[in-house]
PDB file of C-alpha atoms in Angstrom:
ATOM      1  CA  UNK A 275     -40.180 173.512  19.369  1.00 77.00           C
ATOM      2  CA  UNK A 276     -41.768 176.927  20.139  1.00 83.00           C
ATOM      3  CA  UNK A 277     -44.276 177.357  23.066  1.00 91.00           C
ATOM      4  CA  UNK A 278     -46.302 179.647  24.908  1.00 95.00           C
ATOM      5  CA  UNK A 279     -44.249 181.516  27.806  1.00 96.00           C
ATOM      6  CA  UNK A 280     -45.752 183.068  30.440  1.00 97.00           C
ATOM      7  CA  UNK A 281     -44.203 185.445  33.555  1.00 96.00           C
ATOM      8  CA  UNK A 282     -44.565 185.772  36.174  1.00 96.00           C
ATOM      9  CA  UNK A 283     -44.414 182.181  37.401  1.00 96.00           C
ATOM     10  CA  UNK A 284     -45.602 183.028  41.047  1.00 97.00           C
ATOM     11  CA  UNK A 285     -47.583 186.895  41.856  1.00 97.00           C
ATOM     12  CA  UNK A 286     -48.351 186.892  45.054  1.00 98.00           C
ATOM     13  CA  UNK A 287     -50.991 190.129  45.827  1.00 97.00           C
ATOM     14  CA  UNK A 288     -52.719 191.803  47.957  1.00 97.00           C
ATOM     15  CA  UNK A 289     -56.417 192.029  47.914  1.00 97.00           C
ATOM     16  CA  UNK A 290     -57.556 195.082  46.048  1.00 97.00           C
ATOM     17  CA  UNK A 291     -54.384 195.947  44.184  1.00 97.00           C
ATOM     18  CA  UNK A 292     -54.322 195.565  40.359  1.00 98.00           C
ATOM     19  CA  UNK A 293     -52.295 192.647  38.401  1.00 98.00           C
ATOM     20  CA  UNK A 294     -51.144 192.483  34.873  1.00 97.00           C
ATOM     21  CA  UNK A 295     -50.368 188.361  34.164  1.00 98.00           C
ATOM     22  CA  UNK A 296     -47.891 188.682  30.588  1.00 97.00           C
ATOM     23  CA  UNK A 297     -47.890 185.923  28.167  1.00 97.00           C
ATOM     24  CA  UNK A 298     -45.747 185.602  24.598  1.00 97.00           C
ATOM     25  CA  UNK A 299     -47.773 183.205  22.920  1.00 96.00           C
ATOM     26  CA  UNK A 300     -46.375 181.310  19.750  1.00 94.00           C
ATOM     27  CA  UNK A 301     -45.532 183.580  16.898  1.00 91.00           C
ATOM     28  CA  UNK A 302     -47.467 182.604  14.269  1.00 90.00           C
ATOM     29  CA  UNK A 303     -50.811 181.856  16.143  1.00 93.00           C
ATOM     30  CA  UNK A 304     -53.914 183.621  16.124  1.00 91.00           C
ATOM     31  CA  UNK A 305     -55.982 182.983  18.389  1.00 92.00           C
ATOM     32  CA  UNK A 306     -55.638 183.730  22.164  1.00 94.00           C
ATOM     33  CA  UNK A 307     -56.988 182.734  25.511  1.00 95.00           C
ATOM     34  CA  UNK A 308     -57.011 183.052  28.949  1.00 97.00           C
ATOM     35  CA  UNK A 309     -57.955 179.985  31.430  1.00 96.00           C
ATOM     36  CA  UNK A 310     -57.608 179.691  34.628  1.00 96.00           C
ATOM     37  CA  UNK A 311     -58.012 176.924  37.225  1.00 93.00           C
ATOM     38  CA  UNK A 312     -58.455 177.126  40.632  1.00 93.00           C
ATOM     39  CA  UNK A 313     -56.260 174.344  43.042  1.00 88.00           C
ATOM     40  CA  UNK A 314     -57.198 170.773  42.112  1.00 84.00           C
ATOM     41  CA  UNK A 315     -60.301 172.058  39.778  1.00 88.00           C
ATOM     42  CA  UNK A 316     -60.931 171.722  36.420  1.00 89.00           C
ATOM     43  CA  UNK A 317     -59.206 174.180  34.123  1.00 92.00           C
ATOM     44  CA  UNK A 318     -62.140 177.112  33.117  1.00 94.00           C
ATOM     45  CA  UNK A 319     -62.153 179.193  30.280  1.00 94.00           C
ATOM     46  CA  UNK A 320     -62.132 182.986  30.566  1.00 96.00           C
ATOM     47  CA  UNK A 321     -61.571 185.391  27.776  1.00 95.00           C
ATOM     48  CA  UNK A 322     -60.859 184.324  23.815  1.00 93.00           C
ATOM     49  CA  UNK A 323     -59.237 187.080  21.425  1.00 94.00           C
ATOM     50  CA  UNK A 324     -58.985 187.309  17.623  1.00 91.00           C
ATOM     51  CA  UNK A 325     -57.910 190.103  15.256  1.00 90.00           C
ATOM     52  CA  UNK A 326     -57.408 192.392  18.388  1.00 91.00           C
ATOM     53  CA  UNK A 327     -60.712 192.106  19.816  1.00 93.00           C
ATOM     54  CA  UNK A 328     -62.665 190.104  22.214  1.00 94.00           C
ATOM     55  CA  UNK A 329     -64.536 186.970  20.617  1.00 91.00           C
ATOM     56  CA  UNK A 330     -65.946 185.545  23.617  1.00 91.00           C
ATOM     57  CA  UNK A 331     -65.627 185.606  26.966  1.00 92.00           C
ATOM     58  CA  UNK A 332     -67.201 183.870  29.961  1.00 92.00           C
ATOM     59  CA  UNK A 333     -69.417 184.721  32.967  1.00 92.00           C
ATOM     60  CA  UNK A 334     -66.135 184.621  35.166  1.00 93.00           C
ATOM     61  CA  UNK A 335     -64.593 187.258  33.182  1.00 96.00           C
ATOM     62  CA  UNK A 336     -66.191 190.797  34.910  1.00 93.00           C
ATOM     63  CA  UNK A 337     -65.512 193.823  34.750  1.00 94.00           C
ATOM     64  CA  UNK A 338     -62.023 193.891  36.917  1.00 96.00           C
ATOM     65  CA  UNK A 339     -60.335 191.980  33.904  1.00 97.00           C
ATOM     66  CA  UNK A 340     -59.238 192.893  31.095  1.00 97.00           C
ATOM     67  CA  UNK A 341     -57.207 191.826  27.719  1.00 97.00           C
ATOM     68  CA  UNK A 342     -54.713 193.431  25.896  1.00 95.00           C
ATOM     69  CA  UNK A 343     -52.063 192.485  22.869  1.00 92.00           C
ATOM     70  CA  UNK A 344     -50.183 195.643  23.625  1.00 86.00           C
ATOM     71  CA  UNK A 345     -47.458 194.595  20.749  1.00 87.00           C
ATOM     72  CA  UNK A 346     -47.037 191.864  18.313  1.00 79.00           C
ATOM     73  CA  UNK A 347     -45.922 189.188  20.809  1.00 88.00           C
ATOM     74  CA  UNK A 348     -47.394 190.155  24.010  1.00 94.00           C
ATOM     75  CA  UNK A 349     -50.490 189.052  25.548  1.00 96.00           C
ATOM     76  CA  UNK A 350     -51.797 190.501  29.192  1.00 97.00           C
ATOM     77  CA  UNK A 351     -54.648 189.560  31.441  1.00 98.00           C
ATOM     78  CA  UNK A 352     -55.136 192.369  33.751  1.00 98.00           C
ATOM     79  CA  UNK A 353     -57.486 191.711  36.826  1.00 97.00           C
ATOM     80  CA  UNK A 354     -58.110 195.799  38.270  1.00 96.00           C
ATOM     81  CA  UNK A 355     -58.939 194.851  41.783  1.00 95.00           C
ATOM     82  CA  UNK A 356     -57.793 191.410  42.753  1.00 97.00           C
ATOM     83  CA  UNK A 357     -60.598 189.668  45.390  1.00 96.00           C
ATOM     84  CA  UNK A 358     -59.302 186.175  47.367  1.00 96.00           C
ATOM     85  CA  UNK A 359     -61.210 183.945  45.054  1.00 95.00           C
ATOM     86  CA  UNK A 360     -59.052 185.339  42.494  1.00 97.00           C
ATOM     87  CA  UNK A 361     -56.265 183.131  43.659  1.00 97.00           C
ATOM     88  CA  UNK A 362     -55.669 180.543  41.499  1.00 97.00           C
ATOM     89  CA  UNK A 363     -53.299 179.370  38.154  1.00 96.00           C
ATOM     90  CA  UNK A 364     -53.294 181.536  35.157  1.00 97.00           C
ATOM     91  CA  UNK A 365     -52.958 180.165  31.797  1.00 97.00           C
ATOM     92  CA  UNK A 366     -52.439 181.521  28.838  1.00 97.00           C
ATOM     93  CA  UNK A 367     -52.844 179.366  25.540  1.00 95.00           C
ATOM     94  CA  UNK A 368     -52.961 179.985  21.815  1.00 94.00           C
ATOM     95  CA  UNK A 369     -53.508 178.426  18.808  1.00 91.00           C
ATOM     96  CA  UNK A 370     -53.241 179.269  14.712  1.00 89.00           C
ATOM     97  CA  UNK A 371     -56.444 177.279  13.560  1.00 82.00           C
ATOM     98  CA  UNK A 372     -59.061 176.919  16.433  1.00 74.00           C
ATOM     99  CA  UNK A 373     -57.720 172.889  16.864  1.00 80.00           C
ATOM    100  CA  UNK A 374     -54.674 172.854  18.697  1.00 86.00           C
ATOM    101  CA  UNK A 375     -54.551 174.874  21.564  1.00 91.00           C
ATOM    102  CA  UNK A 376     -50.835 175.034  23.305  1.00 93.00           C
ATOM    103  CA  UNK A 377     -50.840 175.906  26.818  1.00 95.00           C
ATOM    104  CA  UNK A 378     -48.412 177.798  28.499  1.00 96.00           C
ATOM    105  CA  UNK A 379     -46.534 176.473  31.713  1.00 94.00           C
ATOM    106  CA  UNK A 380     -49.046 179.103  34.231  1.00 96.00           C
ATOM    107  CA  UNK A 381     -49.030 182.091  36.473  1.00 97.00           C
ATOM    108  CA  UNK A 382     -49.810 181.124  39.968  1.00 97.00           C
ATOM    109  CA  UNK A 383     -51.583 184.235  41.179  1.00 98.00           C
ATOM    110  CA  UNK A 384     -51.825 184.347  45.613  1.00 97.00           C
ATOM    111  CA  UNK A 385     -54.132 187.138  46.457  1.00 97.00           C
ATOM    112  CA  UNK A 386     -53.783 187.724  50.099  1.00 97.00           C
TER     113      UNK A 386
ATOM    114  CA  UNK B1092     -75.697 171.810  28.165  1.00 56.00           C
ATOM    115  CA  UNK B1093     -72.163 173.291  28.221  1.00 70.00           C
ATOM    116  CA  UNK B1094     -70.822 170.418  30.509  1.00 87.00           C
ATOM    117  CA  UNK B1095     -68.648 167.465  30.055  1.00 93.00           C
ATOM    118  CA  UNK B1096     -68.757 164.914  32.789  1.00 95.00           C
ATOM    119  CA  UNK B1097     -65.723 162.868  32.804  1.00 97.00           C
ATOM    120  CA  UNK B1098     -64.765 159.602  34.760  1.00 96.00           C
ATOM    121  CA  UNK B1099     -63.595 158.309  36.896  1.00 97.00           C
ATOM    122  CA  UNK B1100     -62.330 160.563  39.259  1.00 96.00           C
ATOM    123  CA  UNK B1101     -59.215 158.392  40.192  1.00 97.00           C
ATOM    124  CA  UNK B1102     -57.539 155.588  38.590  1.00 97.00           C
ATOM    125  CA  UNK B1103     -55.051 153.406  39.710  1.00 98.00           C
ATOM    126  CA  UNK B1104     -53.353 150.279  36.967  1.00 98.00           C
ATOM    127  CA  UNK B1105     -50.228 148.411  37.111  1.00 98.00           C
ATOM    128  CA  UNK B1106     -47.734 148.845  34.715  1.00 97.00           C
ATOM    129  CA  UNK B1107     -48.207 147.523  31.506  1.00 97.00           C
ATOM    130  CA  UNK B1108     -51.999 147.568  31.944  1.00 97.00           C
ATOM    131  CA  UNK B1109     -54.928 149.931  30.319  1.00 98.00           C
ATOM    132  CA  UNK B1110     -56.085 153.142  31.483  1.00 98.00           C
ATOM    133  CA  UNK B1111     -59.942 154.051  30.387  1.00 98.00           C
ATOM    134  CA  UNK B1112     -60.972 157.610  31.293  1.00 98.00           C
ATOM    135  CA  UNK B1113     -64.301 158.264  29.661  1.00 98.00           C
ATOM    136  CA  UNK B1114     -66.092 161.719  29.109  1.00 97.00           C
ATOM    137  CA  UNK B1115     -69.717 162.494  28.046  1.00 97.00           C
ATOM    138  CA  UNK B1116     -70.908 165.908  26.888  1.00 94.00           C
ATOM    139  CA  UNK B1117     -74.389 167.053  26.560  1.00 90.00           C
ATOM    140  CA  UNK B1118     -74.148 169.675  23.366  1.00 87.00           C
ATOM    141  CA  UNK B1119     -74.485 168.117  20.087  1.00 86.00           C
ATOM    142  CA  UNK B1120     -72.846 171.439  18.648  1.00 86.00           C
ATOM    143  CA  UNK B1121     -69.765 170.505  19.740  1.00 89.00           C
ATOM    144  CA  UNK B1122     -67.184 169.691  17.058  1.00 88.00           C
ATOM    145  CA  UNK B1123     -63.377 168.733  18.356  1.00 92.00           C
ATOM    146  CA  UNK B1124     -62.626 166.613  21.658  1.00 95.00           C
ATOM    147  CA  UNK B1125     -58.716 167.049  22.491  1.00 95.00           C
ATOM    148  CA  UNK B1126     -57.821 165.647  25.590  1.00 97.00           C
ATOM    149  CA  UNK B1127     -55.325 167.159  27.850  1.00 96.00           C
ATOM    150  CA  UNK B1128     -52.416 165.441  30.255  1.00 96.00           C
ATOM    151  CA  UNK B1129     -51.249 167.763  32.944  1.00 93.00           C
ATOM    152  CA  UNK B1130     -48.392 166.763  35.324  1.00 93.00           C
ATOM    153  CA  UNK B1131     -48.295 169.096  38.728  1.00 89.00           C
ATOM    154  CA  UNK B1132     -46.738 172.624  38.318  1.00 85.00           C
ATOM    155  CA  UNK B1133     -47.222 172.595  34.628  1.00 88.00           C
ATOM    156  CA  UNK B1134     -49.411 173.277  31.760  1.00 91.00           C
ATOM    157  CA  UNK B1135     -51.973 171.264  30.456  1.00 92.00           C
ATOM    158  CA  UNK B1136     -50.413 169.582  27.271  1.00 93.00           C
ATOM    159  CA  UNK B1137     -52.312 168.283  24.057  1.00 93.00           C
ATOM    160  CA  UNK B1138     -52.386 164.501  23.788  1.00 95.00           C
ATOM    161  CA  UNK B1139     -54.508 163.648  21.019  1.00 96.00           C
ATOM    162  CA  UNK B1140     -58.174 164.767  19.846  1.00 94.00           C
ATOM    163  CA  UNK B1141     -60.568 163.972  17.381  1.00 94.00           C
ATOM    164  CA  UNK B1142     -63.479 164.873  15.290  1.00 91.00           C
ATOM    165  CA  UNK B1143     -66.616 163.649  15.030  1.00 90.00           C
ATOM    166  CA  UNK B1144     -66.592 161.971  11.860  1.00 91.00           C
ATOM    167  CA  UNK B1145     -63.952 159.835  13.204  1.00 93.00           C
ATOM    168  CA  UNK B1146     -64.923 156.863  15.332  1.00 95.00           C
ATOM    169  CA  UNK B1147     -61.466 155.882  16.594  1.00 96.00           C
ATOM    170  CA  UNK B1148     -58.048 157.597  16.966  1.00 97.00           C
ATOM    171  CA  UNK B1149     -54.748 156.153  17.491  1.00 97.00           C
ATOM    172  CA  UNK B1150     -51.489 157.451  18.501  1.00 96.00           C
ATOM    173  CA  UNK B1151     -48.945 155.179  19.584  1.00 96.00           C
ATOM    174  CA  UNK B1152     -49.870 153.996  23.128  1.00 97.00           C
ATOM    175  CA  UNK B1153     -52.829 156.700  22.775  1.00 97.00           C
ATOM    176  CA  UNK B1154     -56.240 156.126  21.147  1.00 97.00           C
ATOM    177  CA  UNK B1155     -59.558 158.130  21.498  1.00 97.00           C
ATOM    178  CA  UNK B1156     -63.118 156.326  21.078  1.00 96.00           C
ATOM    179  CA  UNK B1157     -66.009 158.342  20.221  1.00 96.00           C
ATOM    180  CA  UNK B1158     -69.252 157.562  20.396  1.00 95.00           C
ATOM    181  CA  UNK B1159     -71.627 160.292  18.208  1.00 93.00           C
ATOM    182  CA  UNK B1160     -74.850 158.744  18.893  1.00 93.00           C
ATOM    183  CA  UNK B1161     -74.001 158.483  22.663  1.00 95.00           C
ATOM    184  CA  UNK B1162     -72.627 161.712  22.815  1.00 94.00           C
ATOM    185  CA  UNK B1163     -69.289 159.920  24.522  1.00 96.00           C
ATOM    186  CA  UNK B1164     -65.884 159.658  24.008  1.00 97.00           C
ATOM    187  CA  UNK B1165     -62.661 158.027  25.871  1.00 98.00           C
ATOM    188  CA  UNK B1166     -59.286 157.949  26.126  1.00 98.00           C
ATOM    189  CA  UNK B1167     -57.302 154.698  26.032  1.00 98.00           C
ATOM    190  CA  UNK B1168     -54.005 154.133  27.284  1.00 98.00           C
ATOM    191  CA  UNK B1169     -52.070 150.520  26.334  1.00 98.00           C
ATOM    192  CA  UNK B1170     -49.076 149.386  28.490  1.00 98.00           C
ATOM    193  CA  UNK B1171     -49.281 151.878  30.839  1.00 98.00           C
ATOM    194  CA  UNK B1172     -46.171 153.414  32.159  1.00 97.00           C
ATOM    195  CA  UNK B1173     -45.176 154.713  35.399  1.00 97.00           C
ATOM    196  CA  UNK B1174     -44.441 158.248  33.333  1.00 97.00           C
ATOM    197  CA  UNK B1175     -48.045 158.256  32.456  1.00 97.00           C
ATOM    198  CA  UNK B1176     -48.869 159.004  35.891  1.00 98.00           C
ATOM    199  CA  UNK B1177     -50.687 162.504  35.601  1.00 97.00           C
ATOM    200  CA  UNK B1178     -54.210 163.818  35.735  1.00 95.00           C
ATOM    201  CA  UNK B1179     -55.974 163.776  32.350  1.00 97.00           C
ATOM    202  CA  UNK B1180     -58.508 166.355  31.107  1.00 96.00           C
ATOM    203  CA  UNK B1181     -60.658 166.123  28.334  1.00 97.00           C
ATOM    204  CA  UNK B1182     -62.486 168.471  26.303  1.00 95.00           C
ATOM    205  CA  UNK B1183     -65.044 169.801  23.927  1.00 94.00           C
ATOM    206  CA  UNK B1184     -65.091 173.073  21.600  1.00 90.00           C
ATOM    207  CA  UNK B1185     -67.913 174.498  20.671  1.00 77.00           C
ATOM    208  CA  UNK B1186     -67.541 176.166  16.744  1.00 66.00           C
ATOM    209  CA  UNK B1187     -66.774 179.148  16.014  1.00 61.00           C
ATOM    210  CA  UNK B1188     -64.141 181.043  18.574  1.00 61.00           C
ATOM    211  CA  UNK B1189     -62.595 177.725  19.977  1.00 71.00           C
ATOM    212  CA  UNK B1190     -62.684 177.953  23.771  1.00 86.00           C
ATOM    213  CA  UNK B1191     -62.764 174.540  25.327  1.00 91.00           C
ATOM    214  CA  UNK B1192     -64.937 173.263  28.025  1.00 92.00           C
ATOM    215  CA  UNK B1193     -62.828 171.033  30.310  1.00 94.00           C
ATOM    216  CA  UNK B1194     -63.984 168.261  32.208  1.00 95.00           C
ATOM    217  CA  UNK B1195     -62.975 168.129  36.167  1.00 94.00           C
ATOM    218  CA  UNK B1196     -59.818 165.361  35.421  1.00 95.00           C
ATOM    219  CA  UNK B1197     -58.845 162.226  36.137  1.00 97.00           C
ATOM    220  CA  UNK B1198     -55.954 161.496  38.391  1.00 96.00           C
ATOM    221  CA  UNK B1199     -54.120 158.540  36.922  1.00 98.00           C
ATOM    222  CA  UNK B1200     -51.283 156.758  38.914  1.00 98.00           C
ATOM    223  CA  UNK B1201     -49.444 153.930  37.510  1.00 98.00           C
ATOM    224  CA  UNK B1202     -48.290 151.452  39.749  1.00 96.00           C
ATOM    225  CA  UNK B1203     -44.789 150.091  38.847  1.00 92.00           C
TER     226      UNK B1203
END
């Protein structure tokens, strides 16, 4: 069954340095996201992409993060200049018609 | 407006029993209610959702109510199972771009 895979499993970071979180979502899928939830919290949405663009994004995402699909399978969240309260798990899901959204397994970013 | 409460917090239920988690969201714009299980370490997976023209869905041990006029829906698990144990997370999509609004989870441990 194909799935959303996402590397690094653990980044640990220290506090102002940039970090690029990769994701492969599944290969016919369309739509792309970025959540991220913060130890025993609820999971929050962040970014949404479609047709290589930003669709929507929330108040969390700023300025220090970015998206990219730098290739056809390859999906990044960079954060420029990771704060403490950045610490917290990454994930990366996608979907083909809006409905089912897969999630991938997470990034557990440490800033330090 | 953009929140979905969920409840209860915590559950405990012997095995073989039911599990009720119930949500309630405020936005009346919302239009698909997935909900999410989530063992530790891993991604949140898709259980089951529904629409809102549906009043009841059921898959295997698995069924979603949902309640238009109260703006409510839960998530009903029959015989219980000790592999059940995880916390549940469910969620509303607002339209157009798909990004879900999660509510804060409820732990569920079943008892063997």
């Amino acid at each position: 069954e194909p799935e959303v895979t996402q590397t690094p499993s653990h980044q640990v970071t220290q506090m102002g340095q940039e970090v690029i979180l990769r994701c492969v979502p599944i290969s016919n899928h369309l739509y792309f996201y970025w959540y991220r939830q913060i130890l025993g919290q609820k999971v929050e949405f962040l970014v949404s992409f479609y047709n290589n663009e930003i669709s929507e994004k929330s108040e969390i995402f700023d300025d220090q993060f970015s998206v990219e699909r730098p290739d056809g399978s390859n999906f990044t969240l960079k954060i420029r200049s990771t704060k403490l309260e950045d610490s917290a798990m990454y994930f990366c899901a996608s979907t083909y018609s809006r409905d089912e959204q897969y999630f991938g397994p997470g990034t557990r970013l440490t800033v330090t | 407006q953009q929140q979905v409460k969920q409840s209860p917090q915590s559950l405990i239920v012997q095995k073989g029993g039911i599990s009720i988690i119930n949500c309630a969201y405020e936005n009346t714009a919302f239009d698909y209610f997935p909900w999410y299980q989530q063992f530790p370490g891993k991604g949140p997976a898709l259980l089951i959702a529904i629409r809102p023209d549906v009043s009841e869905k059921k898959e295997g041990r698995f069924t979603i109510s949902f309640n238009k006029s109260a703006k409510q829906f839960s998530l009903h698990i029959m015989d219980s199972q000790p592999g059940d144990s995880a916390t549940y997370f469910c969620a509303s999509r607002r339209g157009s771009q798909g990004n879900l609004i999660f509510g804060k989870g409820t732990k569920l441990s079943v008892k063997p």
